[in-house]
Short mmCIF file of C-alpha atoms in Angstrom, two decimals:
data_model
loop_
_atom_site.label_atom_id
_atom_site.label_comp_id
_atom_site.label_asym_id
_atom_site.label_seq_id
_atom_site.Cartn_x
_atom_site.Cartn_y
_atom_site.Cartn_z
CA MET A 1 105.28 2.91 72.08
CA ASN A 2 106.40 1.28 68.64
CA VAL A 3 109.83 3.71 66.80
CA ILE A 4 110.80 3.57 63.51
CA ASN A 5 114.29 2.80 62.86
CA VAL A 6 114.89 4.07 59.44
CA HIS A 7 118.26 5.54 59.50
CA GLU A 8 121.16 4.55 58.14
CA PRO A 9 124.45 4.14 60.55
CA ILE A 10 127.87 5.46 59.51
CA GLY A 11 130.68 3.70 59.04
CA VAL A 12 129.63 0.29 57.39
CA TYR A 13 128.64 1.44 53.79
CA GLU A 14 129.61 3.67 50.97
CA ALA A 15 128.91 6.79 50.98
CA TYR A 16 125.76 6.50 48.79
CA GLY A 17 124.01 3.45 47.89
CA VAL A 18 123.60 1.02 50.55
CA GLU A 19 120.60 0.83 52.78
CA GLU A 20 120.48 -1.10 56.19
CA PRO A 21 117.55 -3.46 56.70
CA VAL A 22 115.20 -1.75 59.00
CA SER A 23 112.59 -2.79 61.76
CA LEU A 24 109.62 -1.49 63.23
CA ARG A 25 110.21 -3.04 66.34
CA ASP A 26 113.70 -3.15 67.22
CA PRO A 27 114.25 0.40 69.48
CA ALA A 28 116.10 3.37 68.08
CA PRO A 29 118.23 5.18 70.45
CA SER A 30 115.60 7.97 71.72
CA PHE A 31 116.60 11.55 70.81
CA ALA A 32 114.91 14.70 71.32
CA ARG A 33 114.18 16.87 67.90
CA ALA A 34 112.22 19.71 67.56
CA GLY A 35 108.76 18.46 65.27
CA LEU A 36 108.85 18.88 61.61
CA ALA A 37 106.13 21.07 60.21
CA ARG A 38 103.13 19.06 57.96
CA SER A 39 103.79 15.48 59.44
CA GLU A 40 102.28 13.55 62.12
CA ARG A 41 102.43 9.87 63.21
CA GLN A 42 98.98 8.43 64.51
CA ALA A 43 98.60 5.23 65.82
CA ALA A 44 95.26 4.75 66.20
CA SER A 45 93.68 1.95 64.49
CA GLY A 46 91.10 1.92 61.96
CA SER A 47 89.45 1.15 58.67
CA PHE A 48 91.54 2.29 55.82
CA THR A 49 90.38 3.18 52.31
CA LEU A 50 92.77 4.09 49.95
CA ARG A 51 92.41 5.83 46.91
CA ARG A 52 94.41 3.84 43.87
CA SER A 53 95.23 5.58 39.92
CA GLY A 54 93.98 3.09 37.47
CA ALA A 55 92.74 0.14 40.09
CA ARG A 56 90.00 -0.32 42.63
CA PRO A 57 90.46 1.29 46.21
CA LEU A 58 92.90 -1.09 48.46
CA ALA A 59 91.20 -1.25 51.85
CA PHE A 60 92.44 -2.77 54.78
CA ASN A 61 92.71 -2.37 58.57
CA GLY A 62 95.65 -1.15 60.16
CA ARG A 63 97.11 1.74 61.83
CA LEU A 64 99.16 5.09 60.12
CA LEU A 65 102.21 4.96 60.96
CA SER A 66 103.95 8.13 59.36
CA ARG A 67 102.72 11.01 57.09
CA HIS A 68 104.10 13.87 55.95
CA SER A 69 103.00 16.30 52.69
CA GLY A 70 104.61 18.61 51.04
CA GLU A 71 101.79 21.11 50.62
CA ARG A 72 103.09 24.75 50.41
CA ALA A 73 101.27 28.24 49.52
CA GLY A 74 101.49 28.87 45.88
CA ALA A 75 102.96 25.26 44.90
CA ALA A 76 101.03 24.19 42.18
CA GLN A 77 101.93 20.41 42.84
CA TRP A 78 103.64 18.58 45.36
CA HIS A 79 103.30 15.16 47.34
CA GLU A 80 102.00 13.66 50.18
CA LEU A 81 103.68 10.47 51.30
CA SER A 82 101.84 8.39 54.25
CA LEU A 83 102.58 4.77 55.56
CA TYR A 84 100.36 2.36 57.13
CA GLU A 85 100.94 -1.26 59.23
CA THR A 86 98.23 -3.22 58.20
CA GLU A 87 96.96 -6.05 60.98
CA GLU A 88 98.25 -8.73 59.11
CA GLY A 89 101.39 -7.45 59.87
CA ARG A 90 101.57 -6.16 55.90
CA PHE A 91 102.77 -2.26 54.94
CA VAL A 92 100.95 0.12 52.76
CA ALA A 93 102.83 2.89 50.88
CA ASP A 94 100.89 5.50 49.26
CA ILE A 95 102.45 8.29 47.20
CA ARG A 96 99.32 10.52 46.38
CA VAL A 97 100.24 13.50 43.74
CA LEU A 98 98.34 16.42 44.46
CA GLY A 99 97.39 20.24 42.96
CA GLU A 100 96.19 23.00 41.20
CA THR A 101 97.05 21.02 38.08
CA HIS A 102 95.23 18.04 39.23
CA GLY A 103 92.25 19.24 40.03
CA ASN A 104 90.41 16.47 41.69
CA ALA A 105 92.11 14.03 39.98
CA GLY A 106 95.28 13.94 41.19
CA GLN A 107 98.00 11.13 40.85
CA PHE A 108 97.43 7.90 43.76
CA HIS A 109 100.37 5.48 43.44
CA VAL A 110 99.55 2.68 46.40
CA GLU A 111 101.47 -0.63 47.26
CA THR A 112 101.96 -3.45 49.83
CA PHE A 113 104.56 -4.87 50.82
CA ASN A 114 104.87 -7.87 53.42
CA GLU A 115 108.74 -6.21 54.66
CA LEU A 116 109.05 -2.64 55.76
CA GLU A 117 112.10 -2.10 53.61
CA ASP A 118 110.17 -2.89 50.58
CA ALA A 119 107.98 -0.23 51.52
CA LEU A 120 110.73 2.28 52.47
CA ARG A 121 112.29 1.53 49.11
CA PHE A 122 109.08 2.01 47.32
CA PHE A 123 108.87 5.46 48.17
CA GLU A 124 112.97 6.03 47.69
CA ASN A 125 112.58 4.43 44.52
CA HIS A 126 109.59 6.70 43.10
CA ASP A 127 109.96 8.91 40.39
CA ALA A 128 108.97 11.59 40.68
CA ARG A 129 109.28 12.92 37.51
CA ARG A 130 107.23 10.59 35.88
CA ASP A 131 104.22 12.57 38.25
CA VAL A 132 104.45 15.70 35.95
CA VAL A 133 101.93 15.50 33.29
CA SER A 134 102.82 17.67 30.28
CA ASP A 135 100.55 20.60 29.24
CA ILE A 136 102.10 21.44 25.95
CA PRO A 137 99.41 22.21 23.62
CA ILE A 138 101.77 20.52 21.19
CA GLU A 139 98.48 19.60 19.10
CA ASP A 140 98.27 22.95 18.62
CA ALA A 141 99.46 24.07 14.65
CA GLY A 142 99.50 27.22 15.39
CA LEU A 143 102.07 26.94 17.88
CA SER A 144 105.72 28.68 16.68
CA PRO A 145 109.31 27.34 17.55
CA ALA A 146 109.57 29.92 20.29
CA GLU A 147 105.89 29.49 22.23
CA LEU A 148 106.72 24.73 21.85
CA MET A 149 110.27 26.27 23.23
CA VAL A 150 109.23 28.06 26.13
CA HIS A 151 106.58 25.51 26.60
CA ALA A 152 109.60 22.48 26.85
CA ALA A 153 111.78 24.99 29.24
CA THR A 154 109.05 25.50 31.56
CA LEU A 155 107.78 21.88 31.50
CA LYS A 156 111.84 20.88 31.74
CA VAL A 157 111.49 23.33 35.33
CA ARG A 158 108.58 21.72 36.42
CA VAL A 159 110.05 17.97 36.77
CA ALA A 160 112.99 19.13 37.90
CA GLU A 161 111.02 21.48 40.40
CA ALA A 162 108.44 18.17 40.69
CA GLN A 163 112.15 15.51 41.80
CA SER A 164 113.29 18.21 44.32
CA GLY A 165 110.06 18.60 45.92
CA TYR A 166 109.62 15.16 46.62
CA ARG A 167 112.96 14.23 47.95
CA ALA A 168 113.27 16.92 49.92
CA VAL A 169 109.04 15.28 51.59
CA LEU A 170 110.82 11.71 51.73
CA SER A 171 113.92 13.92 53.66
CA ALA A 172 111.34 14.93 56.18
CA PHE A 173 108.67 11.81 56.11
CA LEU A 174 111.59 9.61 56.87
CA THR A 175 113.13 11.96 59.07
CA ALA A 176 109.63 11.87 60.93
CA MET A 177 109.85 8.42 61.70
CA HIS A 178 111.94 8.74 64.41
CA ARG A 179 110.00 10.94 66.21
CA HIS A 180 107.52 9.27 69.44
CA MET B 1 126.45 3.50 75.43
CA MET B 2 126.48 4.56 79.32
CA ALA B 3 130.32 5.86 78.58
CA GLU B 4 129.19 7.09 75.01
CA GLU B 5 126.44 9.53 77.03
CA ALA B 6 129.38 9.97 79.73
CA SER B 7 131.53 11.38 76.76
CA GLY B 8 129.15 13.98 76.07
CA PHE B 9 127.53 11.50 72.56
CA ASP B 10 124.62 11.43 71.83
CA PHE B 11 121.98 9.53 69.19
CA VAL B 12 121.97 12.55 66.49
CA LEU B 13 119.49 11.77 62.87
CA LEU B 14 120.39 14.07 60.18
CA PRO B 15 118.03 14.38 57.64
CA ARG B 16 119.24 14.35 53.56
CA HIS B 17 117.67 15.09 50.40
CA GLY B 18 115.49 12.20 49.00
CA ARG B 19 117.58 9.82 51.42
CA ARG B 20 117.12 8.45 54.94
CA PRO B 21 118.50 10.11 57.41
CA LEU B 22 122.03 9.46 58.94
CA GLY B 23 121.92 7.82 62.35
CA PHE B 24 124.54 7.73 64.96
CA GLN B 25 126.28 8.48 68.11
CA GLY B 26 127.64 11.35 68.53
CA ARG B 27 128.65 14.56 69.39
CA LEU B 28 128.14 18.47 68.06
CA LEU B 29 131.95 20.20 67.93
CA ALA B 30 130.75 22.56 66.00
CA ARG B 31 128.04 25.06 64.19
CA MET B 32 127.85 27.74 62.05
CA GLU B 33 125.00 29.31 59.97
CA ALA B 34 124.58 32.36 57.86
CA ALA B 35 121.50 34.09 57.88
CA PRO B 36 121.44 37.47 55.68
CA PRO B 37 118.82 39.02 56.10
CA ASP B 38 117.75 40.01 52.51
CA LEU B 39 118.11 36.55 51.19
CA PRO B 40 115.42 34.33 51.22
CA VAL B 41 117.23 31.35 52.57
CA ASP B 42 119.46 30.15 55.79
CA SER B 43 122.79 27.83 55.74
CA CYS B 44 123.40 26.17 58.66
CA VAL B 45 126.98 23.88 58.74
CA THR B 46 127.15 21.24 61.90
CA LEU B 47 130.34 19.42 62.30
CA HIS B 48 129.84 16.26 64.52
CA GLU B 49 132.33 14.06 65.91
CA ALA B 50 131.18 10.11 65.73
CA ALA B 51 131.18 7.68 68.73
CA THR B 52 133.00 5.29 66.92
CA GLY B 53 135.24 7.60 65.20
CA GLY B 54 135.71 9.85 62.03
CA PHE B 55 133.18 13.02 62.03
CA VAL B 56 130.34 13.66 60.03
CA CYS B 57 129.04 17.24 58.73
CA ALA B 58 125.56 18.43 57.90
CA ILE B 59 124.60 20.98 55.50
CA ARG B 60 120.22 22.47 56.07
CA HIS B 61 119.16 25.19 54.14
CA ARG B 62 116.44 26.94 55.11
CA LEU B 63 113.97 28.68 53.25
CA ARG B 64 112.95 31.06 55.17
CA ASP B 65 109.30 32.33 53.64
CA ALA B 66 108.49 29.33 52.93
CA ALA B 67 105.23 28.37 55.13
CA GLY B 68 106.01 24.40 57.33
CA ALA B 69 110.07 25.63 57.18
CA GLU B 70 110.66 23.84 53.94
CA GLU B 71 114.43 22.56 53.79
CA ARG B 72 116.97 20.90 52.01
CA CYS B 73 119.54 18.97 53.78
CA TYR B 74 122.57 16.82 53.44
CA ALA B 75 125.31 15.00 56.04
CA LEU B 76 127.95 12.86 55.21
CA ALA B 77 129.94 10.42 57.38
CA ALA B 78 134.02 10.24 56.40
CA ASP B 79 137.00 9.46 58.45
CA ASP B 80 139.25 12.49 56.96
CA ALA B 81 139.18 16.36 56.87
CA PRO B 82 139.59 16.79 53.16
CA THR B 83 136.70 14.61 52.20
CA LEU B 84 134.60 16.66 54.25
CA LEU B 85 135.85 20.22 53.39
CA ARG B 86 135.66 18.49 49.18
CA PHE B 87 131.63 18.17 50.18
CA LEU B 88 131.05 21.40 51.65
CA HIS B 89 133.12 23.24 48.87
CA LEU B 90 131.49 21.38 46.47
CA HIS B 91 128.16 21.31 47.65
CA ASP B 92 125.89 24.23 45.06
CA PRO B 93 122.89 25.75 47.65
CA LEU B 94 121.07 26.45 44.77
CA ARG B 95 121.05 22.79 43.79
CA ASP B 96 117.64 21.52 44.65
CA LEU B 97 116.21 25.33 45.61
CA PRO B 98 112.48 25.47 44.35
CA PRO B 99 112.26 28.37 41.66
CA ALA B 100 109.33 29.91 44.43
CA ALA B 101 112.71 30.26 46.69
CA LEU B 102 114.10 32.91 44.45
CA VAL B 103 110.96 33.80 42.38
CA PRO B 104 107.72 34.49 45.37
CA GLN B 105 104.61 33.98 43.13
CA ALA B 106 101.32 35.39 44.20
CA ALA B 107 99.27 32.26 42.94
CA GLY B 108 97.60 32.84 39.71
CA THR B 109 100.15 35.40 38.52
CA ALA B 110 102.65 35.34 36.35
CA PRO B 111 106.00 37.42 38.09
CA SER B 112 106.74 40.88 37.05
CA ARG B 113 109.32 41.88 35.45
CA ALA B 114 111.01 43.53 38.04
CA ALA B 115 110.93 39.93 40.22
CA LEU B 116 112.41 38.22 37.79
CA ALA B 117 115.54 40.87 37.40
CA GLU B 118 115.58 40.89 41.04
CA ALA B 119 115.19 37.03 41.47
CA ALA B 120 118.54 36.82 38.90
CA THR B 121 120.56 38.82 41.45
CA ILE B 122 119.80 36.04 44.42
CA ALA B 123 121.25 33.13 42.50
CA PRO B 124 124.96 34.85 42.74
CA ARG B 125 124.30 36.42 46.03
CA LEU B 126 123.65 33.17 47.70
CA ARG B 127 126.36 31.42 46.43
CA ALA B 128 128.81 33.55 47.93
CA VAL B 129 127.42 33.78 50.92
CA TRP B 130 128.07 30.23 51.04
CA ARG B 131 131.41 30.45 50.01
CA ASP B 132 132.42 32.89 52.32
CA LEU B 133 130.67 30.75 55.53
CA LEU B 134 133.40 28.40 54.22
CA ALA B 135 135.98 30.06 53.69
CA ALA B 136 135.17 31.65 57.21
CA SER B 137 135.13 29.02 59.05
CA PHE B 138 137.25 26.46 57.22
CA GLY B 139 139.54 28.19 55.19
CA PRO B 140 140.06 27.80 51.39
CA LEU B 141 139.65 24.79 49.56
CA ALA B 142 142.88 22.82 48.98
CA GLY B 143 144.14 22.18 46.06
CA PRO B 144 142.76 23.27 43.07
CA GLU B 145 139.32 25.37 42.81
CA PRO B 146 135.75 22.84 42.50
CA ASP B 147 134.46 23.09 38.61
CA GLN B 148 131.92 26.27 39.39
CA GLY B 149 131.41 26.07 35.61
CA PRO B 150 131.29 28.38 32.95
CA THR B 151 128.78 30.75 33.68
CA ALA B 152 129.05 34.37 35.87
CA SER B 153 126.67 33.40 38.22
CA ARG B 154 128.77 30.79 40.27
CA ARG B 155 131.08 33.96 40.57
CA PRO B 156 130.84 35.45 43.83
CA ALA B 157 129.33 38.40 43.91
CA PRO B 158 131.88 41.37 44.83
CA GLU B 159 129.81 43.48 46.76
CA GLU B 160 128.68 41.37 49.08
CA ASP B 161 128.51 42.05 52.65
CA HIS B 162 130.46 40.17 55.26
CA ASP B 163 129.04 41.49 58.03
CA GLU B 164 125.57 39.97 57.41
CA ARG B 165 126.79 36.61 58.26
CA HIS B 166 126.49 35.06 61.57
CA GLN B 167 128.42 32.30 63.47
CA ARG B 168 128.23 30.38 66.76
CA ALA B 169 130.53 27.46 67.69
#
C-alpha cells in the first residue's frame, strides 16, 4: 500500500507560507474519511500519453496516483488535476483546463519532476487566473463604453471564479491523496 | 501513539481552500452547524484539541445543490482562543463561493431579473447566519468589531430566523 503524506503538521510552522517536505513512502497515520466525489485514486500501471499545450505529448509508463475534477453542471470552465509516478520514479503533474468556452482545445499544463514535493508545489503555485481566456470583442469599434464596462466586469468575475474554483479542486485533490 | 489513541486522539485531516490539508493527532471537542433550509450553503465549524497542545478550528461550507458536494474548507491551528475567534469572526463565508451558489443558472440561459433579485438577498442572509452561528456558539467577539466594509450587504439581516440554526455538540 502506498500512502501519500501531503498534509501540513501543526505546531512547527507559521499559519501561512511554510510547507513541510512530503514523502510518497513514509506511512501517514491511518484514518477513515468519507470519500470525496469526483476523486479517484488508482494504482494501476500502464502507458500514458498526456496532451500538452504548446508542446508534443508526453508519453511514459507509470501509474496514476491521484486525480480530481472540478467539473460540475453548468460550469463554464473547470480544472482537472492528476498526479502520476513514472516507472523511473519521477512524478508527472497534469493540470487540465476544460470547459465549454474551450471547446475541444482546452489547456494542458504538464510538468515532470524528480521529487514529489516539487510536483505538489507545481499544483500549489499554479495561477488559475491565467487560464481564463478573454472573450471581450475588443476589436469591435462599435463597442460602447457601457458595453465594454459590462464585459470587463464579467471577465473579472470569471477570473475570480477560476481562481476560487481551482483552489477548491486543489484542496480536494490534496486531501484525497490520503485516501487508500 | 498508543497513549494518544487511548486518550481519544486520532489522526485528523482538515482540508483547506487552495492549500495542503492540515494533519494532526487530535480529538473533536465541539461541532456547530448552520443549515438553513432556504439558503444554498450549509456551514459547519469544528473545534479540535491537538495532542501536542493547542487547538485547531475548521470551517466547512458546503454548496447544498452543487453536484459532487462542492465545498469550501478552511482550518487554522493556534495555541490560544483569541486567535481562533478572530479567525472565525473575520471569515467571510461568501469570499470563495462561486456565483452559481447564489444564482443557479440553466445552461445557456441568462438568469432572470427575479433570480438576480433573489440572489441579492442571499448574500446578507448567509453572512447573518454565519455571525449568528458564531455568536450563539462562542459569544460576541471581544474587542473591536471586524471591519465589515461600507456595504449594507454585510450587515445582519434583521429578519433572520434563528430557529433555522441547528447546533450539535
